[in-house]
Short mmCIF file of C-alpha atoms in Angstrom, two decimals:
data_model
loop_
_atom_site.label_atom_id
_atom_site.label_comp_id
_atom_site.label_asym_id
_atom_site.label_seq_id
_atom_site.Cartn_x
_atom_site.Cartn_y
_atom_site.Cartn_z
CA MET K 1 59.76 164.85 127.32
CA SER K 2 58.44 167.91 125.53
CA ASN K 3 54.81 168.89 125.89
CA SER K 4 52.88 170.80 123.28
CA MET K 5 50.65 173.68 124.25
CA THR K 6 48.06 175.52 122.24
CA LEU K 7 47.48 179.16 123.15
CA ASN K 8 44.65 181.42 122.06
CA VAL K 9 45.41 185.08 122.46
CA ARG K 10 43.22 187.97 121.42
CA VAL K 11 44.96 191.23 120.59
CA THR K 12 43.09 194.32 119.43
CA GLY K 13 43.78 197.88 118.48
CA PRO K 14 47.38 199.03 118.52
CA LEU K 15 48.67 195.58 119.54
CA SER K 16 46.90 193.96 116.62
CA ASP K 17 48.30 196.57 114.25
CA PHE K 18 51.80 196.02 115.57
CA VAL K 19 51.54 192.25 115.14
CA SER K 20 50.23 192.70 111.60
CA GLN K 21 53.25 194.86 110.74
CA ASN K 22 55.61 192.08 111.86
CA VAL K 23 53.83 189.14 110.20
CA GLY K 24 53.26 188.30 106.56
CA ARG K 25 54.83 189.45 103.33
CA ASP K 26 56.19 192.70 104.73
CA GLY K 27 57.06 191.45 108.23
CA ALA K 28 59.94 189.49 109.72
CA TYR K 29 57.73 186.46 110.49
CA GLU K 30 55.66 184.23 108.21
CA ASN K 31 52.87 183.74 110.73
CA VAL K 32 51.77 184.77 114.21
CA SER K 33 52.79 181.46 115.79
CA GLU K 34 56.38 181.94 114.59
CA TYR K 35 56.36 185.48 116.01
CA VAL K 36 55.04 184.38 119.40
CA ARG K 37 57.54 181.50 119.64
CA ASP K 38 60.38 183.97 118.93
CA LEU K 39 59.06 186.37 121.59
CA ILE K 40 58.94 183.52 124.13
CA ARG K 41 62.47 182.40 123.22
CA ARG K 42 63.79 185.97 123.63
CA ASP K 43 62.03 186.34 126.97
CA ARG K 44 63.52 183.06 128.16
CA GLU K 45 67.00 184.28 127.10
CA ARG K 46 66.39 187.55 128.96
CA VAL K 47 65.42 185.72 132.15
CA GLU K 48 68.42 183.38 131.87
CA ALA K 49 70.78 186.31 131.25
CA ALA K 50 69.40 188.19 134.28
CA SER K 51 69.83 185.07 136.44
CA PHE K 52 73.39 184.68 135.21
CA GLU K 53 74.16 188.34 135.97
CA ARG K 54 72.83 187.92 139.55
CA LEU K 55 74.99 184.82 140.04
CA LYS K 56 78.01 186.62 138.57
CA ALA K 57 77.48 189.56 140.94
CA GLU K 58 77.21 187.25 143.93
CA LEU K 59 80.38 185.38 142.94
CA THR K 60 82.24 188.66 142.32
CA ALA K 61 81.30 189.88 145.78
CA ALA K 62 82.25 186.56 147.34
CA PHE K 63 85.67 186.44 145.71
CA ALA K 64 86.29 190.08 146.63
CA ALA K 65 85.65 189.38 150.33
CA PRO K 66 88.72 189.04 152.55
CA GLU K 67 89.75 185.49 153.24
CA SER K 68 89.25 186.12 156.97
CA SER K 69 85.50 186.37 156.36
CA TYR K 70 85.28 182.73 155.24
CA THR K 71 84.43 179.90 157.62
CA ALA K 72 85.68 176.39 157.00
CA LEU K 73 82.84 173.85 156.74
CA ASP K 74 82.88 170.10 156.40
CA ALA K 75 80.37 168.28 154.20
CA ASP K 76 77.99 167.54 157.11
CA ALA K 77 77.80 171.24 157.99
CA VAL K 78 77.07 172.14 154.34
CA PHE K 79 74.30 169.53 154.11
CA ALA K 80 72.80 170.71 157.42
CA ARG K 81 72.91 174.37 156.29
CA ASN K 82 71.31 173.59 152.97
CA ALA K 83 68.57 171.44 154.61
CA ARG K 84 67.47 174.53 156.59
CA ARG K 85 66.96 176.59 153.40
#
C-alpha cells in the first residue's frame, strides 16, 4: 500500500535561485514537485547502488578466500548464528 506525503520546504537565497533555474519554461522540470520527486528517486537509486556495491565487495572477498577458511554448517547452526545477530 502506497502512502501519500505532503512536504513543505522553504528554500531561500542561492538554493531558491538554483531551483528556479531548473523549474518552469527554461528548466528541465515543469514544477517544483516534479523536481523534488526526481531528486528523491535519484537519491534512492544512489543508496541502492551503494548497497549493491558493498554486497558485491563482500561477495568478491568471500569467493576469493581459500576454501580452507570455510566452515561447514548445517541449517540449525545457521539459524542459531543468525538468531544471535
